[in-house]
Tab-separated table of C-alpha atoms in Angstrom:
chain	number	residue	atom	x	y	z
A	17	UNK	CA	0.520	11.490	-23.442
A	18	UNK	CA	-0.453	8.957	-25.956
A	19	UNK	CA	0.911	5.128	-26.657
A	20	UNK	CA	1.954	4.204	-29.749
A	21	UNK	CA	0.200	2.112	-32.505
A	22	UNK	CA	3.084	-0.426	-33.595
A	23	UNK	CA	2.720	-3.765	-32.222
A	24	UNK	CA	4.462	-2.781	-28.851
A	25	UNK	CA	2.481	-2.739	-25.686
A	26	UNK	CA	0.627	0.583	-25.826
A	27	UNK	CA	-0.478	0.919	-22.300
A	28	UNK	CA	-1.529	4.104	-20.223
A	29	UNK	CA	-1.050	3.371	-17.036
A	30	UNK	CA	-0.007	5.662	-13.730
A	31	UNK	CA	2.774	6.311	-12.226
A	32	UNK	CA	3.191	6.892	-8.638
A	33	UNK	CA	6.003	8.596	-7.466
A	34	UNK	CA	5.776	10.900	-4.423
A	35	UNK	CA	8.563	12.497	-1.625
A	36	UNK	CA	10.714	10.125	-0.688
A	37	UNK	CA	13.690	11.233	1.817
A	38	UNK	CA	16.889	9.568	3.265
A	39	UNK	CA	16.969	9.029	6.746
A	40	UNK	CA	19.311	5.298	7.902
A	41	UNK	CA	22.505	5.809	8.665
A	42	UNK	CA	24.738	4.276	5.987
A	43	UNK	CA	25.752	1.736	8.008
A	44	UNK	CA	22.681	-0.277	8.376
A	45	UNK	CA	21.491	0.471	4.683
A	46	UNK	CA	24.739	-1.296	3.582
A	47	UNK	CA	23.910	-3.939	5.672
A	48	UNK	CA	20.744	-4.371	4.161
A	49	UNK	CA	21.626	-4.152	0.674
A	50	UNK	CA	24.124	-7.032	1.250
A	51	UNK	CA	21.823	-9.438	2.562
A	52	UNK	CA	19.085	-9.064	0.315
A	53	UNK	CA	21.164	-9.078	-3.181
A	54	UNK	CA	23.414	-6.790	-5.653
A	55	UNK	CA	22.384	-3.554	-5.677
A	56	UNK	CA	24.115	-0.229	-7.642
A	57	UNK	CA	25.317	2.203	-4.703
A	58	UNK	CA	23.822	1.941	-1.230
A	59	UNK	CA	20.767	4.563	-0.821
A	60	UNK	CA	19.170	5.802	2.656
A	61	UNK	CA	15.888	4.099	3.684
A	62	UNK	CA	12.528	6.446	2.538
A	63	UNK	CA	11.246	8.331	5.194
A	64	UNK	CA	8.078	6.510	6.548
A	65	UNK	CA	7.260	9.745	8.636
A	66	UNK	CA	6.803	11.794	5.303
A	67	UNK	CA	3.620	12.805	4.666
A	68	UNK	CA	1.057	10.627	2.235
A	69	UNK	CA	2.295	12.502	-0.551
A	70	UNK	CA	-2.151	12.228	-1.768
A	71	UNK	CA	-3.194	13.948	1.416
A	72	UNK	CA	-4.869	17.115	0.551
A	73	UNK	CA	-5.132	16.832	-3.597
A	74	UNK	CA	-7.664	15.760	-5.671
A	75	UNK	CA	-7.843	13.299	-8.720
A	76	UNK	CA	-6.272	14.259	-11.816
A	77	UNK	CA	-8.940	14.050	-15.507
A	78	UNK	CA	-7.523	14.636	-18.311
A	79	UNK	CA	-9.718	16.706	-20.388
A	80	UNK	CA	-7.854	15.160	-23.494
A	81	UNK	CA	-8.229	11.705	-22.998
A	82	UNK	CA	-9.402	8.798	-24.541
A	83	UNK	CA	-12.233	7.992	-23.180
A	84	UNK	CA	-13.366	12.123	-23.099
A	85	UNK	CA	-12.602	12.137	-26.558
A	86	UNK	CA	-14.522	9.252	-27.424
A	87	UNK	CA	-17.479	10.716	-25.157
A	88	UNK	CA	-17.231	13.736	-27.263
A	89	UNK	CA	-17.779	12.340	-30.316
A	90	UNK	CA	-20.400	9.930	-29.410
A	91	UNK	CA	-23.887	10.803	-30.759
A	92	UNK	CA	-25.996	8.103	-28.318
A	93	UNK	CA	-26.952	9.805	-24.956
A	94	UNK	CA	-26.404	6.815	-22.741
A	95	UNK	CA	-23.162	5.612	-24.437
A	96	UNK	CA	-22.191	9.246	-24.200
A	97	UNK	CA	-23.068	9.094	-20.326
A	98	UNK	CA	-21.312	5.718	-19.923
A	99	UNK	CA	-17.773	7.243	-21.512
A	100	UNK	CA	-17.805	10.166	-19.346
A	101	UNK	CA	-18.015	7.970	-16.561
A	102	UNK	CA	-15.091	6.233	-17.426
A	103	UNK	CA	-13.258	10.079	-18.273
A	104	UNK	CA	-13.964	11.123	-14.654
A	105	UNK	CA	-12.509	8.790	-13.248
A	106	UNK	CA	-9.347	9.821	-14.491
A	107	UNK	CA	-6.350	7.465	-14.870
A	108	UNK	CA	-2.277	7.605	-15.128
A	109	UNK	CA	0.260	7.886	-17.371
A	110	UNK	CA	2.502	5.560	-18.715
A	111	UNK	CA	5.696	6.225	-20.435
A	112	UNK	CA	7.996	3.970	-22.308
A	113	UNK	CA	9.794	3.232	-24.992
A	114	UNK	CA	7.009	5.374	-26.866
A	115	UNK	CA	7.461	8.050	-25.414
A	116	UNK	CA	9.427	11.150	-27.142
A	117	UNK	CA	11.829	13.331	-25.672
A	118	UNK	CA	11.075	11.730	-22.036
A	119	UNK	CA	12.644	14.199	-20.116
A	120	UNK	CA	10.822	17.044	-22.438
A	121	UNK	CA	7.404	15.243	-21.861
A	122	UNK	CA	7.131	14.246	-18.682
A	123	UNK	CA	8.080	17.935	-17.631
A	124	UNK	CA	5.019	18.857	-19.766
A	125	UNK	CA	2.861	16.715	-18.156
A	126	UNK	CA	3.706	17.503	-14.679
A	127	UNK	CA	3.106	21.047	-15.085
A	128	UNK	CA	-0.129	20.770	-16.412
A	129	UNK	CA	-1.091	18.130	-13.542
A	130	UNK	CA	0.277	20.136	-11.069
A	131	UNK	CA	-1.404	23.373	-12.062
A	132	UNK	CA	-4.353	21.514	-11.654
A	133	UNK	CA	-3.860	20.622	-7.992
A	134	UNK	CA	-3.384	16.777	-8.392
A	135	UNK	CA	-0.364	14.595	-7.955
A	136	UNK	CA	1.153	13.438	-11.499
A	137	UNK	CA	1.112	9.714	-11.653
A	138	UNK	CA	3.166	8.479	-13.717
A	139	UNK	CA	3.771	4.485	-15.009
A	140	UNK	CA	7.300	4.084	-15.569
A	141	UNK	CA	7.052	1.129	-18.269
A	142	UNK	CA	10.594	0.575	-20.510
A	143	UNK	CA	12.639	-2.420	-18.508
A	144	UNK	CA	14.054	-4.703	-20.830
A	145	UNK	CA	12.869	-7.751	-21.865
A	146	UNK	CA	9.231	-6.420	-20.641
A	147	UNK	CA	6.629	-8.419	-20.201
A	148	UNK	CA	8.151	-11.605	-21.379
A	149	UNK	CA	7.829	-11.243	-24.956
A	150	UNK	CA	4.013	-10.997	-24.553
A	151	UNK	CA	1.048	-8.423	-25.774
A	152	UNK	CA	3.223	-5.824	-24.122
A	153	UNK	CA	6.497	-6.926	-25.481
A	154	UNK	CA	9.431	-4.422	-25.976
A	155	UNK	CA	11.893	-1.928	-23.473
A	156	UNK	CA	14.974	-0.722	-23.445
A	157	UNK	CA	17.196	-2.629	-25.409
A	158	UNK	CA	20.101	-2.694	-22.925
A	159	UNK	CA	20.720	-1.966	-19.494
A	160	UNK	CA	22.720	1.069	-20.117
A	161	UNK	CA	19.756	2.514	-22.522
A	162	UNK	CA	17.439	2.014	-19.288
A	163	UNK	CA	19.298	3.882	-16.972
A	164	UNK	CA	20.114	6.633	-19.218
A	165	UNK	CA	15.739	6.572	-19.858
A	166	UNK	CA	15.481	6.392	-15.961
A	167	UNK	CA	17.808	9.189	-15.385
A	168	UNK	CA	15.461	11.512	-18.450
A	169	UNK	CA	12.625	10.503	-16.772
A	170	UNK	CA	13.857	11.626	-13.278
A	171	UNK	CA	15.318	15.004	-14.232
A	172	UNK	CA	11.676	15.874	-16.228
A	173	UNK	CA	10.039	15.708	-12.792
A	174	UNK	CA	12.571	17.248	-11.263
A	175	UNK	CA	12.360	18.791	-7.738
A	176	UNK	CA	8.151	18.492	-7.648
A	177	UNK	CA	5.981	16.532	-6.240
A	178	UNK	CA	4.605	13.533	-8.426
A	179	UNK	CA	4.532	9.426	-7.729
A	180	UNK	CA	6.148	7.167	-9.692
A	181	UNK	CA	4.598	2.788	-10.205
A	182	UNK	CA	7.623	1.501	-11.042
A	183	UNK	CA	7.841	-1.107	-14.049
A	184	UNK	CA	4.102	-2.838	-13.651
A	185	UNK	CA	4.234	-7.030	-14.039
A	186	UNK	CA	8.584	-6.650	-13.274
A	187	UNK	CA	8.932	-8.589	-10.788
A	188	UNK	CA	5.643	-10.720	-10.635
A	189	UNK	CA	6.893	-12.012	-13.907
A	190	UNK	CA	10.475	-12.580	-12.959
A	191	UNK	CA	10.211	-16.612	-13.658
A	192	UNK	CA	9.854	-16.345	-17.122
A	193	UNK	CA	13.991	-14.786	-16.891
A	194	UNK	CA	17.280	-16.987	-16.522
A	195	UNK	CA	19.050	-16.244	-13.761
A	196	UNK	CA	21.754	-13.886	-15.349
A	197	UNK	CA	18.910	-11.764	-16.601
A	198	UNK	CA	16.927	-11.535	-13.330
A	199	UNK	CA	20.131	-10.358	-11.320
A	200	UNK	CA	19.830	-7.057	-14.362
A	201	UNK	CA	16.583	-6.901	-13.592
A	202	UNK	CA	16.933	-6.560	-10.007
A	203	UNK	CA	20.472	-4.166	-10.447
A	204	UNK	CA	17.976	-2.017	-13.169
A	205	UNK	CA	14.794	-1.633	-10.634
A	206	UNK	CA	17.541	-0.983	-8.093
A	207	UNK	CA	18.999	1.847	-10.091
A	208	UNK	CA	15.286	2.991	-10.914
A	209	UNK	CA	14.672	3.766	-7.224
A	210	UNK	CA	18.054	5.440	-6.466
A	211	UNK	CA	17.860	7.980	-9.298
A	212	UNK	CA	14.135	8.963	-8.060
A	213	UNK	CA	15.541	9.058	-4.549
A	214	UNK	CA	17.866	12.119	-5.949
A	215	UNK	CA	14.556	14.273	-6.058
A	216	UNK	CA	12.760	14.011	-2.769
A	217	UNK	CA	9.407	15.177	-4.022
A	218	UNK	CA	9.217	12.122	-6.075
A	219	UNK	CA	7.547	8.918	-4.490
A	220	UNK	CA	8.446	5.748	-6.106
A	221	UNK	CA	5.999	2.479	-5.780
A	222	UNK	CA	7.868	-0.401	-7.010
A	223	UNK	CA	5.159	-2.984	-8.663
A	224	UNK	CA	4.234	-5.991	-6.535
A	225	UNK	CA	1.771	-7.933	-8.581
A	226	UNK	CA	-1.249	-8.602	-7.071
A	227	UNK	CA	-2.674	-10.726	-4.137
A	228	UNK	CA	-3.024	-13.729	-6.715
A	229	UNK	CA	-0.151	-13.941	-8.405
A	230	UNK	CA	3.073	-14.449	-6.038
A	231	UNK	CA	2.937	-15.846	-2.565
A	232	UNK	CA	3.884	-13.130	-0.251
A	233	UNK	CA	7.406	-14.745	0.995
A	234	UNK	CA	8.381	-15.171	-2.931
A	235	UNK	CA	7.267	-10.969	-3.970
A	236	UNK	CA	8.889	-9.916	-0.200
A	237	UNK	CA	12.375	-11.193	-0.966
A	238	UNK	CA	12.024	-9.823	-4.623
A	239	UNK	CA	11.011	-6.456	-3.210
A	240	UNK	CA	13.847	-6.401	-0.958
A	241	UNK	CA	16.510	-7.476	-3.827
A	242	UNK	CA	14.974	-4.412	-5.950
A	243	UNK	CA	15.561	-2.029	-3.327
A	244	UNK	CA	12.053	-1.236	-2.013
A	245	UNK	CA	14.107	0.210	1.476
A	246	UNK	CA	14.848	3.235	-0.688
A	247	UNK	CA	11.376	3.650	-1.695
A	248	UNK	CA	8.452	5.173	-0.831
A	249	UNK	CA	6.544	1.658	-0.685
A	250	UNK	CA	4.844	-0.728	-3.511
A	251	UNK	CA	2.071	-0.154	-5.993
A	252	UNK	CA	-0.895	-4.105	-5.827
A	253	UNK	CA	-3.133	-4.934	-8.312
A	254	UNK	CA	-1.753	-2.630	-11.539
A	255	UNK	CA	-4.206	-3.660	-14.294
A	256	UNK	CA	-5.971	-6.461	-12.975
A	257	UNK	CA	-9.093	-6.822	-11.160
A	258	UNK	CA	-8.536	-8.320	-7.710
A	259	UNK	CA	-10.504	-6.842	-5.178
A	260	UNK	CA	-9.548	-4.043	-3.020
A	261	UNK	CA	-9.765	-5.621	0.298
A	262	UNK	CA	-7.703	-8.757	-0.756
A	263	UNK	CA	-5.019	-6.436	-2.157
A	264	UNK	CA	-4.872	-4.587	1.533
A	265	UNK	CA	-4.579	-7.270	3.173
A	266	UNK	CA	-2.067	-8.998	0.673
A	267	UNK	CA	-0.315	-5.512	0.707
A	268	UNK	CA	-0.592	-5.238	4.444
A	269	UNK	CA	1.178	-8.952	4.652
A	270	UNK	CA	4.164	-7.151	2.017
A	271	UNK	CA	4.546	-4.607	4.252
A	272	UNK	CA	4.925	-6.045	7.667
A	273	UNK	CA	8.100	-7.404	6.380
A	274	UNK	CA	9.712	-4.737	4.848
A	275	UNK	CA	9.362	-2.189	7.500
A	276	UNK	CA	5.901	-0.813	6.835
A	277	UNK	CA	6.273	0.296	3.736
A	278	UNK	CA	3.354	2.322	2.446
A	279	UNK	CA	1.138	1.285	-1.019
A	280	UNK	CA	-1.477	2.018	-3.638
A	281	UNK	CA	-3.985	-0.062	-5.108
A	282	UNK	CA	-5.204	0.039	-8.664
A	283	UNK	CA	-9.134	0.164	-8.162
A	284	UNK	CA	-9.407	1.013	-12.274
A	285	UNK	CA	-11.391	-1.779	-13.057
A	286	UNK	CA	-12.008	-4.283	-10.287
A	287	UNK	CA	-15.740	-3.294	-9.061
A	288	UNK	CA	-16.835	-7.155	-9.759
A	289	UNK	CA	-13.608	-8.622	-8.551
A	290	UNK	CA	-11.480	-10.869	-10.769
A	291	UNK	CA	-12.759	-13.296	-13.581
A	292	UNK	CA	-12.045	-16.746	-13.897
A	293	UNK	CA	-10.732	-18.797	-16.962
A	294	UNK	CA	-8.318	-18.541	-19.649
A	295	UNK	CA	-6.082	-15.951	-19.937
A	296	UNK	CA	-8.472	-14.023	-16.956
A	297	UNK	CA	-6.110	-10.913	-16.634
A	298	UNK	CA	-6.930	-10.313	-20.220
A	299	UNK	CA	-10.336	-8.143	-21.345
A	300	UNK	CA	-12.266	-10.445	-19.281
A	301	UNK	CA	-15.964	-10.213	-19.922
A	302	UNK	CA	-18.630	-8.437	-17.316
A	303	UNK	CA	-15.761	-6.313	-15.522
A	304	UNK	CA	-16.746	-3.091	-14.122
A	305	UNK	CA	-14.716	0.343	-12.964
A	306	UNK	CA	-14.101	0.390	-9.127
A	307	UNK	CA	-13.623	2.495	-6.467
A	308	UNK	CA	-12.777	6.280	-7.796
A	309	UNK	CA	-8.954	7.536	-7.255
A	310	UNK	CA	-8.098	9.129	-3.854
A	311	UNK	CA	-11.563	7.291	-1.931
A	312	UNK	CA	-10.769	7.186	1.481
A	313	UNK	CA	-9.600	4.196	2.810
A	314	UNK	CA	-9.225	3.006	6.416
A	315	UNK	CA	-5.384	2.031	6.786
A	316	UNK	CA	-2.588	3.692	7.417
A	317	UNK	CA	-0.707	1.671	4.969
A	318	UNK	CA	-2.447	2.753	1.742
A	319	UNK	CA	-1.441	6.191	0.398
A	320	UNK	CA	-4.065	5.904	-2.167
A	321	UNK	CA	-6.888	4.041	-4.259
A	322	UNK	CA	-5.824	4.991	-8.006
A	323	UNK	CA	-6.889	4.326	-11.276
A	324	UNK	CA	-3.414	3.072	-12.827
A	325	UNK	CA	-4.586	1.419	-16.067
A	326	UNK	CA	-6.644	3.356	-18.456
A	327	UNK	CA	-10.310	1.761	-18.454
A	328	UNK	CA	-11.433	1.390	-22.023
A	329	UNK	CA	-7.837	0.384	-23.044
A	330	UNK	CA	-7.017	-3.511	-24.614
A	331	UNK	CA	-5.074	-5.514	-22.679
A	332	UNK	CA	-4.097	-7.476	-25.857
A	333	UNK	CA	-5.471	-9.803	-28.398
A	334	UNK	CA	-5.999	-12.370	-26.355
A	335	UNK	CA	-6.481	-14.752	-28.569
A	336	UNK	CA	-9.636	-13.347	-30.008
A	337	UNK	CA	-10.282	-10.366	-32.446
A	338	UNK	CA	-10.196	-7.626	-29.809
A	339	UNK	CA	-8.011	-4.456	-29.953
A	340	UNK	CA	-4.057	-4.767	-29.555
A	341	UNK	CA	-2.512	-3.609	-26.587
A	342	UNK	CA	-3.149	-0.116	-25.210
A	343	UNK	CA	-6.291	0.574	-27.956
A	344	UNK	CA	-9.035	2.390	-26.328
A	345	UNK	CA	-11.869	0.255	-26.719
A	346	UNK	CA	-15.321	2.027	-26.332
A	347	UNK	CA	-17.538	-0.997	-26.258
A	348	UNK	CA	-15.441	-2.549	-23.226
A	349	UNK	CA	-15.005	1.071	-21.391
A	350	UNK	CA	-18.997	1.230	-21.606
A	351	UNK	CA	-19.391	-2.135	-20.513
A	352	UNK	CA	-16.811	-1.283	-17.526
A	353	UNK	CA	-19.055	1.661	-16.526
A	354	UNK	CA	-22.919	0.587	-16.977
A	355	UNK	CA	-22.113	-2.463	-14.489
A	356	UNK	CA	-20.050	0.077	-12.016
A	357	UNK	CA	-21.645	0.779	-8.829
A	358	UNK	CA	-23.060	4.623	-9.312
């Protein structure tokens, strides 16, 4: 699955989505839903018991993508050596307003991961008004067009097993909204999780930001009002570079107050931690890939390290001459990898 060229965001990222199933009795999910904002119609709390839907699989690499393509074709041994890295590490797929036939190609997709004994992830990336008119500007252009998108999406996956990260930056970025278009935003990310929740195989991971962006009280309440009791959990740290143990914990903090909710962690490319500066979230220099997809972690409350963003791929401009968003950049993906623990 490839992004587009035009000046939209073209980011591959992962989407998580793996079996969620309604257990609460109606009563108390009604209750919920009332005291933690408007939501479309009530939907049965995930089933925390259900297994990590990772347990037992292994990474999915795309023998197709960029960063194997570019390996391919590159005639220096060690720059060769540095772009496979990057290509086994795999990464996820992001779909949007890019993306043809939805339904059509995310059915694709999932059959080929499948038959190759990994868990699709797949980056669900069209709410409107995305990214607040920045490098990754664009969506659906009205609330009806998302839910319609959502409910394509959904049926391509169908009844197997596959995870779904849930519009990346959504509600991190909610402050740059007025008020009438954050209540859509939280009805649309509602509606997101309840048409998932129709296939039980799916799990969903709404996107929480990561553990340096939102105090924990402010992304709690937001999770709640976007109907994270109907999903399988959250997804920390989607393209950025915060480290892994101050996501846990950060995610561990999330989760304690929304009844244990289970996460993932996008490890794609913080092996150094985060930069600091200008516009740090944004091809910072001397980065480096980080833990592989599906390394073992010790907690209960992570389903999975993942590779969500594609190393190698722009974040944006940025205010310099670099590669627009969601252009695989080889120099950058090689830099990522030679300064990658082995």
């Amino acid at each position: 699955m490839s992004l587009p060229s035009p000046r939209r965001r073209r980011v591959r990222r992962a989407l998580l989505t793996a079996l969620p199933t309604a257990l609460a009795g109606a009563a108390l999910v009604a209750a919920t839903l009332a005291a933690t904002g408007p939501r479309l119609a009530p939907v049965a709390f995930a089933n925390q018991s259900s297994p990590n839907p990772f347990a037992g699989t292994v990474p999915w690499v795309d023998p197709y993508s960029d960063a194997a393509r570019a390996a391919a074709a590159e005639p220096d041994a060690w720059r060769k050596a540095m772009l496979e890295k990057v290509a086994r590490g795999g990464s996820a797929d992001w779909i949007g307003d890019w993306t043809p036939a939805p339904r059509q190609t995310v059915a694709q997709r999932v059959t080929q991961v499948t038959a190759a004994g990994a868990v699709p992830v797949l980056v669900a990336y069209n709410i409107p008004q995305r990214d607040c008119g920045l490098y990754s500007a664009g969506g659906a252009h009205s609330a009806e067009a998302y839910k319609a998108w959502i409910d394509e999406v959904a049926a391509g996956i169908g009844s197997r097993k596959a995870a779904v990260v849930l519009e990346p930056d959504a509600l991190a970025s909610l402050d740059c909204l007025s008020a009438t278009d954050q209540a859509r935003r939280y009805e649309l990310l509602s509606y997101a999780v309840t048409a998932f929740n129709r296939y039980p195989a799916i799990a969903t991971y709404l996107d929480a930001g990561n553990a340096g962006w939102q105090p924990a009280s402010v992304m709690v309440d937001r999770l709640k009002k976007a109907n994270v009791l109907g999903a399988r959990g959250f997804a920390l740290n989607v393209s950025n570079f915060g480290w892994t143990t101050d996501n846990v914990a950060y995610g561990r903090s999330l989760s304690s107050r929304i009844g244990w909710k289970k996460f993932v962690v996008d490890t794609s490319r913080n092996g150094l931690g985060p930069a600091e500066g200008f516009e740090h979230w944004c091809n910072p220099p001397e980065r480096a890939l980080g833990p592989l997809p599906l390394t073992p972690v010790k907690d209960d409350l992570v389903d999975a390290l993942l590779w969500i963003k594609v190393p190698g791929q722009s974040d944006g401009e940025c205010s310099r001459a670099e590669p627009s968003a969601g252009t695989f950049w080889a120099d950058y993906a090689i830099g990522l990898a030679a300064r990658a623990a082995s």
